[in-house]
Short mmCIF file of N, CA and C in Angstrom, two decimals:
data_model
loop_
_atom_site.label_atom_id
_atom_site.label_comp_id
_atom_site.label_asym_id
_atom_site.label_seq_id
_atom_site.Cartn_x
_atom_site.Cartn_y
_atom_site.Cartn_z
N MET A 20 85.01 105.64 68.93
CA MET A 20 85.33 106.95 69.43
C MET A 20 84.32 107.40 70.49
N GLU A 21 83.08 107.06 70.28
CA GLU A 21 82.03 107.43 71.22
C GLU A 21 82.28 106.78 72.59
N GLU A 22 82.75 105.53 72.58
CA GLU A 22 83.03 104.84 73.84
C GLU A 22 84.15 105.54 74.60
N LEU A 23 85.16 106.00 73.88
CA LEU A 23 86.28 106.70 74.51
C LEU A 23 85.81 108.01 75.14
N ARG A 24 84.97 108.73 74.44
CA ARG A 24 84.43 109.98 74.98
C ARG A 24 83.62 109.71 76.24
N ARG A 25 82.79 108.67 76.22
CA ARG A 25 81.99 108.31 77.39
C ARG A 25 82.87 107.89 78.55
N TYR A 26 83.93 107.13 78.25
CA TYR A 26 84.86 106.69 79.29
C TYR A 26 85.51 107.91 79.96
N LYS A 27 85.97 108.85 79.15
CA LYS A 27 86.61 110.06 79.69
C LYS A 27 85.63 110.85 80.56
N GLU A 28 84.39 110.94 80.13
CA GLU A 28 83.37 111.64 80.91
C GLU A 28 83.14 110.93 82.24
N ASP A 29 83.09 109.60 82.22
CA ASP A 29 82.90 108.83 83.45
C ASP A 29 84.06 109.02 84.42
N VAL A 30 85.28 109.03 83.89
CA VAL A 30 86.46 109.23 84.73
C VAL A 30 86.42 110.62 85.38
N GLU A 31 86.07 111.62 84.60
CA GLU A 31 85.99 112.99 85.13
C GLU A 31 84.88 113.12 86.17
N GLU A 32 83.76 112.46 85.93
CA GLU A 32 82.64 112.49 86.89
C GLU A 32 83.06 111.84 88.21
N ALA A 33 83.74 110.71 88.14
CA ALA A 33 84.20 110.03 89.36
C ALA A 33 85.17 110.92 90.13
N LYS A 34 86.07 111.56 89.41
CA LYS A 34 87.04 112.47 90.03
C LYS A 34 86.32 113.62 90.72
N ARG A 35 85.31 114.18 90.06
CA ARG A 35 84.54 115.29 90.63
C ARG A 35 83.83 114.86 91.91
N ILE A 36 83.24 113.68 91.90
CA ILE A 36 82.54 113.17 93.08
C ILE A 36 83.52 112.98 94.23
N ARG A 37 84.67 112.37 93.95
CA ARG A 37 85.67 112.17 95.01
C ARG A 37 86.12 113.51 95.59
N ARG A 38 86.35 114.50 94.74
CA ARG A 38 86.79 115.83 95.20
C ARG A 38 85.73 116.49 96.08
N GLU A 39 84.48 116.44 95.63
CA GLU A 39 83.40 117.13 96.35
C GLU A 39 83.11 116.52 97.71
N ARG A 40 83.18 115.22 97.82
CA ARG A 40 82.79 114.55 99.06
C ARG A 40 83.93 114.40 100.06
N ALA A 41 85.15 114.65 99.62
CA ALA A 41 86.31 114.48 100.49
C ALA A 41 86.27 115.47 101.66
N ASP A 42 86.77 115.04 102.80
CA ASP A 42 86.90 115.89 103.98
C ASP A 42 88.25 116.59 103.90
N TRP A 43 88.26 117.77 103.29
CA TRP A 43 89.51 118.48 103.03
C TRP A 43 90.18 118.94 104.32
N ASN A 44 89.40 119.24 105.35
CA ASN A 44 90.01 119.63 106.64
C ASN A 44 90.84 118.47 107.18
N PHE A 45 90.29 117.27 107.14
CA PHE A 45 91.02 116.09 107.60
C PHE A 45 92.24 115.83 106.71
N ILE A 46 92.05 115.87 105.42
CA ILE A 46 93.14 115.59 104.47
C ILE A 46 94.30 116.55 104.69
N ASN A 47 94.00 117.82 104.92
CA ASN A 47 95.05 118.82 105.09
C ASN A 47 95.81 118.68 106.41
N THR A 48 95.29 117.88 107.35
CA THR A 48 96.02 117.65 108.60
C THR A 48 96.95 116.44 108.52
N LEU A 49 96.86 115.69 107.44
CA LEU A 49 97.67 114.47 107.30
C LEU A 49 99.14 114.82 107.06
N PRO A 50 100.04 113.91 107.47
CA PRO A 50 101.45 114.09 107.12
C PRO A 50 101.60 114.09 105.59
N PRO A 51 102.64 114.74 105.08
CA PRO A 51 102.78 114.90 103.62
C PRO A 51 102.63 113.62 102.80
N ARG A 52 103.26 112.55 103.23
CA ARG A 52 103.20 111.31 102.44
C ARG A 52 101.77 110.79 102.32
N LEU A 53 101.04 110.81 103.43
CA LEU A 53 99.65 110.33 103.40
C LEU A 53 98.76 111.29 102.62
N ARG A 54 98.97 112.59 102.80
CA ARG A 54 98.19 113.58 102.07
C ARG A 54 98.38 113.41 100.56
N ILE A 55 99.62 113.24 100.14
CA ILE A 55 99.90 113.04 98.71
C ILE A 55 99.22 111.78 98.20
N ALA A 56 99.25 110.72 98.99
CA ALA A 56 98.62 109.46 98.59
C ALA A 56 97.11 109.63 98.43
N VAL A 57 96.48 110.33 99.39
CA VAL A 57 95.03 110.56 99.30
C VAL A 57 94.71 111.44 98.08
N LEU A 58 95.51 112.46 97.85
CA LEU A 58 95.29 113.31 96.68
C LEU A 58 95.44 112.51 95.38
N TYR A 59 96.43 111.63 95.35
CA TYR A 59 96.61 110.77 94.17
C TYR A 59 95.36 109.91 93.97
N TYR A 60 94.85 109.33 95.06
CA TYR A 60 93.65 108.50 94.95
C TYR A 60 92.46 109.32 94.44
N ILE A 61 92.30 110.53 94.96
CA ILE A 61 91.19 111.38 94.53
C ILE A 61 91.27 111.63 93.03
N GLU A 62 92.46 111.88 92.53
CA GLU A 62 92.63 112.19 91.11
C GLU A 62 92.53 110.97 90.20
N THR A 63 92.95 109.80 90.68
CA THR A 63 93.01 108.63 89.80
C THR A 63 92.05 107.51 90.16
N GLY A 64 91.70 107.39 91.44
CA GLY A 64 90.88 106.27 91.88
C GLY A 64 91.67 104.97 91.99
N ASP A 65 93.00 105.06 91.91
CA ASP A 65 93.87 103.88 91.94
C ASP A 65 94.29 103.57 93.38
N LEU A 66 93.57 102.65 94.00
CA LEU A 66 93.82 102.30 95.40
C LEU A 66 95.19 101.65 95.58
N TYR A 67 95.59 100.80 94.65
CA TYR A 67 96.86 100.09 94.77
C TYR A 67 98.04 101.06 94.81
N VAL A 68 98.13 101.93 93.82
CA VAL A 68 99.27 102.86 93.75
C VAL A 68 99.21 103.84 94.92
N ALA A 69 98.03 104.32 95.26
CA ALA A 69 97.90 105.25 96.39
C ALA A 69 98.38 104.60 97.68
N SER A 70 98.06 103.33 97.87
CA SER A 70 98.52 102.64 99.09
C SER A 70 100.03 102.49 99.09
N ARG A 71 100.63 102.30 97.94
CA ARG A 71 102.10 102.19 97.85
C ARG A 71 102.75 103.54 98.14
N ILE A 72 102.16 104.61 97.64
CA ILE A 72 102.68 105.95 97.93
C ILE A 72 102.65 106.20 99.44
N ALA A 73 101.56 105.77 100.08
CA ALA A 73 101.41 105.97 101.52
C ALA A 73 102.28 105.03 102.34
N GLY A 74 102.79 103.97 101.71
CA GLY A 74 103.57 102.98 102.45
C GLY A 74 102.69 102.10 103.32
N MET A 75 101.47 101.84 102.85
CA MET A 75 100.50 101.06 103.62
C MET A 75 100.02 99.87 102.79
N LYS A 76 99.43 98.91 103.51
CA LYS A 76 98.71 97.84 102.82
C LYS A 76 97.44 98.46 102.25
N MET A 77 96.90 97.82 101.23
CA MET A 77 95.68 98.36 100.61
C MET A 77 94.55 98.49 101.61
N GLU A 78 94.41 97.52 102.50
CA GLU A 78 93.34 97.56 103.50
C GLU A 78 93.52 98.76 104.43
N GLU A 79 94.76 99.03 104.82
CA GLU A 79 95.04 100.17 105.69
C GLU A 79 94.73 101.48 104.98
N PHE A 80 95.15 101.57 103.72
CA PHE A 80 94.88 102.80 102.98
C PHE A 80 93.38 102.96 102.76
N ASN A 81 92.68 101.88 102.52
CA ASN A 81 91.24 101.96 102.32
C ASN A 81 90.56 102.53 103.57
N GLU A 82 91.06 102.16 104.74
CA GLU A 82 90.53 102.72 105.99
C GLU A 82 90.82 104.23 106.07
N LEU A 83 92.02 104.63 105.67
CA LEU A 83 92.36 106.06 105.63
C LEU A 83 91.43 106.79 104.66
N ARG A 84 91.18 106.18 103.51
CA ARG A 84 90.26 106.76 102.52
C ARG A 84 88.88 106.99 103.13
N ARG A 85 88.42 106.01 103.89
CA ARG A 85 87.11 106.14 104.54
C ARG A 85 87.11 107.28 105.56
N ARG A 86 88.18 107.36 106.36
CA ARG A 86 88.27 108.44 107.36
C ARG A 86 88.30 109.81 106.68
N ALA A 87 88.88 109.87 105.48
CA ALA A 87 88.93 111.12 104.72
C ALA A 87 87.62 111.37 103.96
N LYS A 88 86.67 110.45 104.10
CA LYS A 88 85.35 110.55 103.45
C LYS A 88 85.44 110.64 101.93
N VAL A 89 86.43 109.96 101.37
CA VAL A 89 86.58 109.92 99.91
C VAL A 89 85.85 108.67 99.42
N PRO A 90 84.80 108.84 98.61
CA PRO A 90 84.05 107.67 98.16
C PRO A 90 84.85 106.82 97.17
N SER A 91 84.53 105.55 97.16
CA SER A 91 85.15 104.63 96.21
C SER A 91 84.27 104.61 94.96
N VAL A 92 84.61 105.46 94.01
CA VAL A 92 83.79 105.62 92.80
C VAL A 92 84.59 105.14 91.62
#
């Protein structure tokens, strides 16, 4: 049970870091599909699914993530 609690805390901490460091001005200028994909990534950290939402290859989405200043945590 302790491991599960620690895991949940780690997931929440990663989410918080991604939210804080993201360039929200840039993210809010993105077209809806890309914005939704970046928001999904910020909340989950799942690069694969976020890239599919965006309709991009993972490498392309990773570049978008970098431009949005969202850390890979």
